XYZ file of C-alpha atoms in Angstrom:
681
model
C 64.493 167.410 -37.728
C 67.047 169.305 -39.732
C 69.229 166.305 -40.461
C 66.410 163.986 -41.465
C 64.737 163.664 -44.837
C 61.452 161.775 -44.770
C 60.075 160.261 -47.985
C 56.786 158.417 -48.252
C 55.805 155.811 -50.817
C 52.059 155.426 -50.763
C 50.857 152.000 -49.687
C 48.435 151.060 -52.462
C 46.923 147.898 -53.904
C 45.831 148.008 -57.555
C 43.292 145.445 -58.766
C 41.288 145.689 -62.017
C 42.023 149.411 -62.288
C 40.677 150.054 -58.785
C 42.991 151.561 -56.179
C 42.476 150.770 -52.501
C 44.237 152.973 -49.964
C 45.249 150.773 -47.036
C 45.197 153.610 -44.533
C 41.401 153.894 -44.841
C 41.018 150.626 -42.971
C 42.262 149.874 -39.521
C 45.879 148.819 -39.766
C 46.715 145.489 -38.115
C 50.467 145.860 -37.939
C 53.220 148.397 -38.478
C 56.597 146.779 -39.189
C 59.626 148.992 -38.529
C 63.098 148.086 -39.773
C 66.220 150.144 -39.099
C 68.803 149.504 -41.779
C 72.510 150.277 -41.917
C 74.554 148.920 -44.843
C 72.958 145.462 -45.053
C 71.182 145.793 -48.401
C 71.066 142.119 -49.321
C 69.784 141.007 -45.917
C 67.188 143.785 -46.003
C 66.013 142.654 -49.432
C 65.527 139.100 -48.196
C 63.786 140.361 -45.054
C 61.299 142.445 -47.068
C 60.469 139.518 -49.343
C 59.655 137.412 -46.253
C 57.531 140.235 -44.788
C 55.554 140.415 -48.013
C 54.671 136.723 -47.736
C 53.795 137.012 -44.032
C 51.477 139.989 -44.683
C 48.941 138.106 -46.780
C 45.322 138.667 -45.599
C 46.518 141.287 -43.083
C 46.587 145.083 -43.120
C 50.326 145.737 -42.784
C 52.421 148.846 -43.339
C 56.200 148.607 -43.522
C 58.702 151.313 -42.594
C 62.379 151.169 -43.471
C 64.455 153.773 -41.663
C 67.874 153.949 -43.298
C 70.720 155.347 -41.180
C 72.765 156.823 -44.020
C 73.781 153.555 -45.707
C 76.285 153.721 -48.546
C 75.626 150.280 -50.048
C 72.657 151.176 -52.257
C 69.996 150.158 -49.730
C 67.792 153.180 -50.421
C 67.820 152.631 -54.177
C 67.054 148.933 -53.734
C 64.019 149.623 -51.520
C 62.721 152.359 -53.838
C 63.013 150.190 -56.940
C 61.959 146.773 -55.638
C 59.564 147.638 -52.796
C 57.679 150.830 -53.754
C 54.989 150.106 -51.150
C 57.477 150.484 -48.295
C 57.497 153.779 -46.416
C 61.123 154.817 -46.637
C 62.781 157.247 -44.213
C 66.349 157.985 -45.386
C 68.456 159.755 -42.767
C 71.520 161.784 -43.649
C 73.457 160.470 -40.644
C 73.488 157.391 -38.415
C 70.979 158.290 -35.701
C 71.264 154.990 -33.865
C 68.655 152.300 -33.279
C 66.359 154.087 -30.816
C 66.033 157.437 -32.610
C 65.534 155.760 -35.971
C 62.780 153.492 -34.633
C 61.068 156.441 -32.959
C 60.907 158.271 -36.288
C 58.690 155.516 -37.659
C 56.834 154.923 -34.376
C 55.479 158.491 -34.537
C 53.906 157.636 -37.900
C 52.800 154.052 -37.202
C 49.042 153.414 -37.511
C 48.903 149.713 -36.634
C 47.229 148.144 -33.607
C 50.513 146.347 -33.147
C 54.072 147.409 -33.907
C 56.936 145.079 -34.800
C 60.506 146.265 -34.341
C 62.419 143.947 -36.650
C 66.096 143.599 -37.536
C 66.936 143.590 -41.273
C 69.011 140.407 -40.881
C 65.941 138.259 -40.151
C 63.577 136.002 -42.078
C 60.037 135.598 -40.716
C 57.701 132.699 -41.463
C 54.482 133.133 -43.391
C 52.443 132.576 -40.213
C 54.571 134.692 -37.864
C 52.467 137.867 -38.010
C 49.080 136.132 -37.908
C 50.050 133.894 -34.973
C 51.445 136.791 -32.936
C 48.346 138.910 -33.601
C 46.026 136.028 -32.702
C 47.897 135.409 -29.458
C 47.979 139.056 -28.416
C 44.301 139.520 -29.298
C 43.545 136.708 -26.840
C 45.769 138.152 -24.074
C 45.155 141.905 -23.606
C 47.599 142.069 -20.671
C 50.534 141.133 -22.913
C 52.556 144.173 -23.937
C 55.295 142.522 -25.968
C 55.922 139.163 -27.612
C 59.203 137.611 -28.716
C 59.500 134.464 -30.825
C 61.853 131.539 -31.137
C 64.949 132.583 -33.109
C 67.504 130.383 -34.849
C 70.760 131.362 -36.547
C 71.801 130.671 -40.127
C 72.682 127.055 -39.298
C 69.381 126.314 -37.585
C 70.764 126.567 -34.037
C 68.577 128.025 -31.316
C 69.581 131.531 -30.238
C 69.438 131.765 -26.437
C 68.705 135.522 -26.498
C 65.204 134.628 -27.694
C 64.311 134.824 -23.990
C 66.181 136.801 -21.362
C 66.043 137.871 -17.756
C 66.549 141.327 -16.332
C 70.295 142.133 -15.996
C 70.361 142.802 -12.266
C 73.830 143.105 -10.681
C 73.963 139.401 -9.829
C 72.667 138.319 -13.251
C 75.184 140.618 -14.972
C 78.012 139.250 -12.806
C 77.198 135.642 -13.727
C 76.971 136.583 -17.416
C 80.178 138.638 -17.618
C 82.342 136.092 -15.842
C 81.007 133.105 -17.775
C 79.050 131.315 -15.041
C 75.831 131.553 -17.079
C 77.596 129.832 -19.991
C 79.013 127.112 -17.722
C 75.666 126.435 -16.041
C 72.993 127.490 -18.579
C 70.280 125.360 -16.970
C 70.840 126.674 -13.448
C 68.023 128.787 -11.975
C 70.681 130.809 -10.143
C 73.458 131.197 -12.723
C 71.407 130.871 -15.929
C 68.993 133.749 -15.456
C 70.439 135.941 -18.221
C 69.193 133.632 -20.992
C 66.659 131.788 -18.792
C 68.191 128.486 -19.860
C 66.115 126.600 -17.294
C 62.910 127.424 -19.216
C 61.821 125.033 -21.979
C 62.591 126.718 -25.307
C 59.521 125.109 -26.929
C 56.948 126.354 -24.411
C 55.299 129.735 -23.857
C 56.729 131.618 -20.859
C 56.526 135.006 -19.205
C 59.972 136.587 -19.452
C 61.602 139.859 -18.429
C 63.264 140.942 -21.677
C 62.354 140.557 -25.350
C 65.145 140.824 -27.932
C 65.212 143.979 -30.049
C 65.698 141.804 -33.131
C 61.973 140.941 -32.946
C 59.768 142.941 -30.575
C 56.055 142.486 -31.333
C 54.487 145.332 -29.341
C 50.959 146.388 -28.478
C 50.639 149.983 -29.741
C 48.305 150.827 -26.866
C 51.001 149.748 -24.410
C 53.617 151.803 -26.283
C 51.389 154.875 -26.005
C 51.265 154.325 -22.263
C 54.935 153.558 -21.601
C 56.471 155.830 -24.216
C 58.775 155.146 -27.141
C 62.364 153.914 -27.095
C 64.777 155.826 -24.882
C 67.131 157.704 -27.208
C 69.923 157.699 -24.626
C 70.572 154.169 -25.908
C 72.337 154.334 -29.282
C 72.365 150.679 -30.331
C 72.150 148.257 -27.395
C 70.075 148.158 -24.224
C 66.969 149.868 -25.578
C 65.121 146.530 -25.744
C 65.913 145.832 -22.079
C 64.753 149.303 -21.074
C 61.486 149.092 -23.031
C 60.741 145.561 -21.784
C 61.260 146.689 -18.182
C 59.055 149.780 -18.611
C 56.278 147.605 -20.024
C 56.425 145.428 -16.915
C 56.333 148.507 -14.683
C 53.164 149.574 -16.541
C 51.471 146.289 -15.693
C 52.004 144.389 -18.958
C 53.484 140.936 -19.454
C 56.361 140.142 -21.791
C 55.926 136.707 -23.355
C 58.264 134.310 -25.113
C 56.128 132.758 -27.868
C 57.872 129.796 -29.590
C 54.920 128.687 -31.734
C 56.544 130.426 -34.686
C 60.242 130.605 -35.565
C 62.347 133.170 -37.409
C 65.914 133.161 -38.714
C 68.160 135.812 -37.205
C 71.542 135.902 -38.886
C 72.678 137.989 -35.921
C 75.420 140.542 -36.072
C 75.355 141.748 -39.660
C 75.890 145.398 -38.672
C 78.384 144.737 -35.854
C 80.563 141.786 -34.963
C 79.398 140.384 -31.670
C 82.866 139.334 -30.585
C 84.500 142.706 -31.183
C 85.866 145.009 -28.489
C 83.633 147.777 -29.800
C 80.591 145.587 -29.189
C 81.693 144.792 -25.629
C 82.143 148.495 -24.832
C 78.854 149.597 -26.428
C 76.828 146.789 -24.854
C 78.134 147.236 -21.329
C 77.873 151.011 -21.518
C 74.208 150.477 -22.371
C 73.917 148.413 -19.180
C 75.325 151.377 -17.221
C 72.685 153.699 -18.726
C 69.991 151.203 -17.759
C 71.290 150.917 -14.190
C 71.442 154.682 -13.689
C 67.898 154.976 -14.953
C 66.205 152.140 -13.037
C 68.354 151.157 -10.050
C 68.825 153.073 -6.835
C 71.629 155.647 -6.762
C 73.991 153.528 -4.663
C 73.240 150.352 -6.591
C 73.766 152.149 -9.904
C 77.108 153.546 -8.716
C 78.452 150.108 -7.768
C 76.928 148.577 -10.895
C 78.653 151.210 -13.053
C 82.019 150.590 -11.360
C 81.624 146.843 -11.777
C 80.698 147.188 -15.459
C 83.672 149.448 -16.175
C 85.997 146.894 -14.591
C 84.325 144.178 -16.650
C 84.836 146.195 -19.852
C 88.581 146.482 -19.219
C 88.826 142.793 -18.335
C 86.866 141.647 -21.389
C 88.630 144.054 -23.733
C 92.047 143.069 -22.404
C 91.231 139.387 -22.633
C 89.898 139.841 -26.183
C 93.060 141.651 -27.318
C 95.300 139.079 -25.639
C 93.350 136.185 -27.163
C 93.551 137.611 -30.671
C 97.241 138.411 -30.245
C 98.061 134.889 -29.064
C 95.956 133.271 -31.819
C 97.636 135.354 -34.509
C 101.183 134.673 -33.243
C 101.042 131.093 -32.029
C 101.399 129.547 -35.485
C 104.311 131.709 -36.799
C 106.116 131.550 -33.435
C 105.890 127.758 -33.416
C 107.090 127.669 -37.028
C 110.060 129.890 -36.175
C 110.956 127.814 -33.103
C 110.781 124.489 -34.958
C 112.772 125.735 -37.968
C 115.444 127.235 -35.700
C 115.595 124.000 -33.671
C 116.135 122.085 -36.891
C 119.150 124.254 -37.717
C 120.545 123.554 -34.251
C 120.434 119.849 -35.131
C 121.590 119.682 -38.741
C 124.152 122.535 -38.704
C 126.653 120.569 -36.537
C 126.019 117.478 -38.685
C 126.747 119.467 -41.842
C 129.876 120.975 -40.324
C 131.133 117.545 -39.239
C 130.546 115.976 -42.648
C 131.747 118.933 -44.725
C 134.589 120.356 -42.618
C 135.412 117.394 -40.402
C 134.529 119.187 -37.183
C 131.642 121.197 -35.676
C 131.945 124.920 -34.961
C 133.217 125.885 -38.417
C 130.644 128.657 -38.828
C 130.821 131.787 -36.651
C 128.194 132.339 -33.904
C 126.722 135.164 -36.034
C 125.335 132.546 -38.424
C 122.838 131.222 -35.860
C 122.352 134.636 -34.252
C 121.568 136.690 -37.344
C 121.644 134.751 -40.620
C 119.293 131.883 -39.725
C 116.733 134.225 -38.052
C 116.816 136.306 -41.266
C 116.076 133.200 -43.340
C 113.228 132.297 -41.020
C 111.785 135.820 -41.205
C 111.765 135.674 -45.031
C 110.119 132.234 -45.091
C 107.407 133.222 -42.628
C 106.733 136.496 -44.437
C 106.383 134.636 -47.737
C 104.032 132.084 -46.134
C 101.966 134.975 -44.769
C 101.756 136.507 -48.258
C 100.526 133.197 -49.622
C 97.703 133.071 -47.008
C 99.518 130.384 -45.038
C 98.378 131.821 -41.704
C 94.645 131.967 -42.330
C 92.202 129.940 -40.271
C 91.815 127.419 -43.090
C 94.853 126.962 -45.323
C 95.832 124.607 -48.102
C 99.095 122.698 -48.009
C 99.988 124.153 -51.408
C 99.795 127.696 -49.984
C 102.339 126.869 -47.291
C 104.627 125.088 -49.753
C 104.408 127.935 -52.249
C 105.245 130.464 -49.531
C 108.348 128.572 -48.385
C 109.586 128.121 -51.959
C 109.050 131.794 -52.837
C 110.941 132.736 -49.684
C 113.821 130.444 -50.646
C 114.040 131.946 -54.140
C 114.243 135.402 -52.593
C 116.950 134.254 -50.146
C 118.998 132.685 -52.977
C 118.727 135.829 -55.125
C 119.928 138.044 -52.272
C 122.622 135.464 -51.403
C 123.996 135.677 -54.955
C 124.331 139.465 -54.655
C 126.211 139.419 -51.352
C 130.011 139.706 -51.103
C 131.945 136.467 -50.768
C 132.621 137.046 -47.061
C 128.893 136.970 -46.310
C 128.079 133.846 -48.323
C 128.090 131.010 -45.836
C 126.493 128.027 -47.566
C 123.977 127.631 -50.365
C 123.521 123.994 -49.332
C 122.342 125.039 -45.865
C 119.731 127.264 -47.496
C 118.437 124.298 -49.508
C 118.492 122.004 -46.467
C 116.694 124.707 -44.493
C 114.109 125.011 -47.263
C 113.293 121.324 -47.009
C 113.086 121.478 -43.235
C 110.989 124.674 -43.299
C 108.576 123.014 -45.710
C 108.185 119.886 -43.584
C 108.040 121.680 -40.245
C 105.522 124.408 -41.189
C 103.098 121.835 -42.566
C 103.714 119.590 -39.547
C 103.048 122.433 -37.094
C 99.759 123.261 -38.836
C 98.669 119.613 -38.697
C 99.484 119.556 -34.973
C 97.534 122.757 -34.302
C 94.572 121.485 -36.327
C 94.409 118.384 -34.131
C 94.493 120.529 -30.976
C 91.980 123.163 -32.141
C 90.254 122.520 -35.440
C 88.056 125.607 -34.972
C 91.086 127.922 -35.145
C 93.560 125.993 -37.321
C 92.764 123.798 -40.284
C 94.797 122.527 -43.208
C 93.538 121.113 -46.483
C 95.780 118.624 -48.224
C 94.046 119.119 -51.542
C 91.748 121.910 -52.612
C 88.236 120.523 -52.487
C 85.361 122.361 -54.036
C 82.400 123.062 -51.802
C 79.632 120.577 -52.621
C 76.259 122.288 -52.904
C 72.668 121.295 -53.581
C 69.981 123.799 -54.541
C 66.347 123.406 -53.480
C 63.865 125.011 -55.859
C 62.284 124.926 -59.297
C 64.463 124.232 -62.333
C 64.439 127.805 -63.642
C 65.236 129.392 -60.282
C 67.916 126.796 -59.509
C 69.594 127.549 -62.832
C 69.475 131.300 -62.112
C 70.953 130.898 -58.632
C 73.724 128.588 -59.805
C 74.623 131.101 -62.517
C 75.075 133.765 -59.837
C 77.278 131.505 -57.722
C 79.484 130.516 -60.659
C 80.264 134.184 -61.305
C 81.524 134.781 -57.768
C 84.972 133.906 -56.400
C 83.629 130.667 -54.903
C 83.139 128.067 -57.645
C 81.485 125.051 -55.994
C 80.681 121.557 -57.167
C 76.970 121.256 -57.892
C 75.565 117.960 -56.610
C 72.142 118.624 -58.090
C 68.745 120.231 -57.685
C 66.174 119.194 -55.091
C 62.436 119.389 -55.829
C 60.736 121.622 -53.209
C 57.566 119.516 -53.499
C 57.280 116.134 -51.784
C 56.420 113.979 -54.761
C 58.055 111.533 -57.117
C 61.391 112.527 -58.538
C 61.031 114.671 -61.652
C 63.556 114.931 -64.498
C 66.378 117.281 -63.566
C 66.123 116.636 -59.801
C 68.154 114.271 -57.642
C 65.311 113.995 -55.116
C 62.592 115.928 -53.323
C 62.525 117.969 -50.127
C 61.324 115.030 -48.050
C 64.565 113.202 -48.906
C 66.879 116.113 -48.172
C 68.417 114.457 -45.086
C 69.463 111.418 -47.126
C 70.643 113.621 -50.013
C 72.921 115.579 -47.675
C 74.313 112.437 -46.047
C 74.877 110.266 -49.124
C 76.255 113.028 -51.347
C 78.329 114.640 -48.561
C 76.702 118.012 -49.251
C 78.516 120.955 -47.636
C 75.922 123.601 -48.367
C 72.189 123.645 -49.048
C 70.753 126.660 -50.869
C 67.017 127.386 -50.714
C 65.254 129.339 -53.468
C 62.863 131.607 -51.564
C 60.643 132.174 -54.602
C 59.783 128.452 -54.737
C 59.587 127.709 -50.996
C 57.847 129.247 -48.024
C 59.980 130.605 -45.212
C 58.165 128.193 -42.926
C 59.297 125.222 -45.006
C 62.861 126.529 -45.214
C 63.081 126.927 -41.450
C 61.462 123.531 -40.842
C 64.002 121.875 -43.147
C 66.901 123.655 -41.432
C 65.717 122.448 -38.032
C 65.365 118.869 -39.296
C 68.951 118.571 -40.521
C 70.778 121.121 -38.365
C 72.881 118.326 -36.845
C 74.205 117.156 -40.231
C 76.961 119.779 -40.310
C 75.595 121.293 -43.516
C 75.585 125.051 -44.101
C 72.491 126.916 -45.285
C 71.920 129.859 -47.598
C 68.809 131.494 -49.015
C 68.445 133.028 -52.480
C 65.833 135.822 -52.470
C 63.672 136.045 -55.619
C 64.972 138.254 -58.436
C 68.061 139.116 -56.384
C 71.717 138.986 -57.372
C 72.689 137.667 -53.942
C 72.666 134.383 -52.040
C 72.660 134.930 -48.295
C 73.755 132.869 -45.326
C 75.497 133.029 -41.967
C 77.346 130.204 -40.306
C 78.500 131.716 -37.048
C 76.935 133.982 -34.447
C 80.301 135.724 -34.103
C 80.755 136.613 -37.775
C 78.933 138.645 -40.325
C 76.764 136.754 -42.749
C 78.296 135.118 -45.772
C 77.276 136.327 -49.198
C 77.560 135.037 -52.726
C 77.116 138.305 -54.591
C 78.314 139.724 -57.876
C 80.663 142.614 -57.174
C 83.671 144.460 -58.536
C 85.758 145.151 -55.489
C 87.904 142.134 -54.706
C 90.700 144.588 -53.915
C 88.614 145.660 -50.909
C 89.133 142.264 -49.264
C 91.327 142.497 -46.167
C 93.453 139.596 -47.395
C 94.227 141.281 -50.720
C 95.054 144.574 -49.015
C 97.437 142.768 -46.688
C 99.116 140.965 -49.587
C 99.492 144.226 -51.493
C 101.069 145.934 -48.470
C 103.531 143.094 -47.872
C 104.328 142.972 -51.593
C 105.127 146.702 -51.575
C 107.452 146.361 -48.584
C 109.282 143.283 -49.893
C 109.670 144.771 -53.374
C 111.021 148.003 -51.919
C 113.681 146.083 -49.996
C 114.589 144.116 -53.126
C 114.882 147.337 -55.135
C 117.039 148.814 -52.380
C 119.449 145.862 -52.587
C 119.463 145.901 -56.411
C 119.578 149.684 -56.734
C 123.310 149.806 -57.765
C 122.367 147.909 -60.920
C 118.891 149.411 -61.394
C 120.132 152.996 -61.644
C 121.387 152.205 -65.163
C 117.963 150.953 -66.315
C 115.612 153.467 -64.675
C 115.055 156.846 -66.331
C 115.204 158.847 -63.093
C 117.654 157.167 -60.638
C 117.163 159.769 -57.904
C 113.427 159.338 -58.231
C 113.850 155.579 -57.737
C 115.466 156.052 -54.318
C 112.823 158.582 -53.355
C 110.012 156.207 -54.381
C 111.553 153.254 -52.527
C 111.407 155.141 -49.247
C 107.992 156.663 -50.010
C 106.573 153.159 -50.434
C 108.368 151.859 -47.328
C 106.875 154.689 -45.252
C 103.370 154.051 -46.603
C 103.083 157.284 -48.625
C 102.270 155.459 -51.858
C 102.217 152.042 -53.523
C 104.211 150.684 -56.453
C 100.954 150.119 -58.374
C 97.739 152.120 -58.038
C 94.817 153.346 -60.124
C 95.410 155.364 -63.277
C 94.820 159.013 -62.348
C 93.066 160.221 -65.501
C 91.616 163.250 -63.731
C 93.743 163.249 -60.613
C 90.683 162.713 -58.424
C 89.080 159.925 -56.450
C 87.593 156.783 -57.967
C 83.977 156.499 -56.773
C 82.739 152.942 -56.493
C 86.236 151.452 -56.284
C 88.079 150.391 -53.114
C 90.338 153.132 -51.803
C 94.074 152.428 -52.145
C 97.230 154.541 -51.968
C 98.354 156.444 -55.052
C 100.667 154.383 -57.260
C 104.025 155.026 -58.891
C 102.764 152.897 -61.792
C 99.229 152.034 -62.899
C 97.495 149.385 -65.043
C 97.899 151.808 -67.967
C 101.667 151.163 -67.965
C 100.954 147.826 -69.649
C 99.492 149.732 -72.632
C 102.968 150.871 -73.682
C 101.964 154.116 -75.330
C 98.626 153.080 -76.849
C 96.015 155.818 -77.098
C 93.254 155.604 -74.511
C 90.381 157.780 -73.396
C 88.668 158.473 -70.083
C 86.194 155.607 -70.471
C 89.062 153.179 -71.067
C 90.807 154.366 -67.909
C 87.762 153.712 -65.763
C 87.287 150.259 -67.280
C 90.919 149.330 -66.697
C 90.828 150.605 -63.101
C 87.637 148.595 -62.558
C 89.220 145.421 -63.917
C 92.321 146.010 -61.774
C 90.172 146.270 -58.625
C 87.943 143.336 -59.589
C 90.676 140.863 -60.513
C 93.497 141.981 -58.219
C 96.484 139.691 -57.797
C 100.179 140.108 -57.034
C 100.859 138.563 -60.434
C 99.096 141.510 -62.077
C 101.176 143.974 -60.051
C 104.363 142.194 -61.116
C 103.276 142.345 -64.756
C 102.653 146.093 -64.469
C 106.033 146.663 -62.785
C 107.868 144.686 -65.474
C 106.096 146.636 -68.226
C 106.810 149.986 -66.591
C 110.225 149.123 -65.151
C 111.938 152.172 -66.645
C 109.350 154.448 -64.990
C 109.990 153.287 -61.398
C 111.606 156.660 -60.692
C 108.518 158.524 -61.881
C 107.555 161.542 -59.792
C 103.913 161.422 -58.641
């Protein structure tokens, strides 16, 4: 394996200066985790595995598929007993698992996703069950998501052509309890009872090693999806049963490495179904199945693109239509009152001028995050007002023949402000999941469950992130009388959430068992509260509130410029500023040192070749560890105004620029370095 580097950390237990080598005894379980850029979830997963391995002989493999988030270093430093296999490329799920399977010594093998949390009794219960049922080849458990909701893929049927048809075209979702339409997720089977099933989810596959030796390892034709279906089916063909075992529950955040709703996921998943069909169905059946799946891919992909396009445009299009309609109403009224008769303004005013105003207002609202899923009223108002200031500045620079009416701009500003907020309120009433508006900024109300010291540590982490919540109080993880410093104990958590209107409950994993955390989540999952877990000694707090999104993190980091929102704002800022400079260029040429360079830079920024502000190029190279951005005409160093600096200072300033990015900072840099806007880079 030329592209694979295998490193072993010996699995040892040291007690009173005696060293016991685990491999000398018969291994109960080999846990295999394939990791790809989910360091914080992996850390939490390994902590849970450690608790679940008590009194058992367990070896743990982590196969890393060339992560760039520090996963390998984290495992090496915090979990030296883990057998780490760091690959130099992404080999996919099947090949990576097979690397560890060749080395596994356990009677049983668990293929486990890194974005999971097992209970303390999960391993022992699965082993006990499989020891009592030698004809069982694979066991899957009850899985819940980060909000405590049952995940239907905990039990699945074989994706035959009819089952796949019902799944792809939504009939299984419409009739989940139907024995005909609901076979994909076996919704007609009681989720709290043990059942024989066709397919076990690859997120948690508890396998009999003897059965694996008979059926073979994972098929490496499957890169990421479908390998669990293939292996489950081959186990059945070999005479083994696959069993859904809900007597223990795990958390599966689901989708941390890929977004389940993405087009890429649809293509990869359905292509895996084609591989499965060609392998196990008859030639004719596989041919029709493949054709059907390809059609389904195009339909799903097209529908996904159309849905996203409509969702992204519906709000600004409605805003534009309502603002324009308002001008159709109050323009004749203004003309009648000001000039004595309607029709005083030329048709070009409504054809070109008003649409230009609307475009500026909507662009400014977009820059102020006014078109996000959840938006504050102040963001919309700020966007409209910024747009109006820009319009008035440009208006003042225009020749007299092109100045129609400053009053109509002000009237339009008022109407744009009222209408954009009104449209968002209307959309929020129609679909609160996709459009929400907050009248006032309200801090997220959180409660932390754990010991005093750990609660203080976790809250310190959260306060240093971008989300600064309102702490309701600490909850004692033990069911006993209220102690000083706590607002209640874990047995009262339902009342605490309800009375204090808690938005988010954070569990300290060092002070609570995974079993108790999961039990608590299941008890109050209908309260609308969000959940997060703080692993011990970690600088992260982990949660996931939707099966269609990646997990949410509170984590200390220095790359706020890497956020999609900030990148979008920076791009829009560059474009708008370039247009402003283009309009003001007749006056700016007298203030800028290199006037010809100014015009060149304006068009370079407009065409995306560079940005007005970028990192300081002390060495002219890349900036490892910082988000990648386009080279800048100016840099944060232009605020130093000639002060002496060294290389260390430059890196610190670039780091601060990336960490605390804002348009206000860019404006400050541009004002400080105004004379250098024609600089050649």
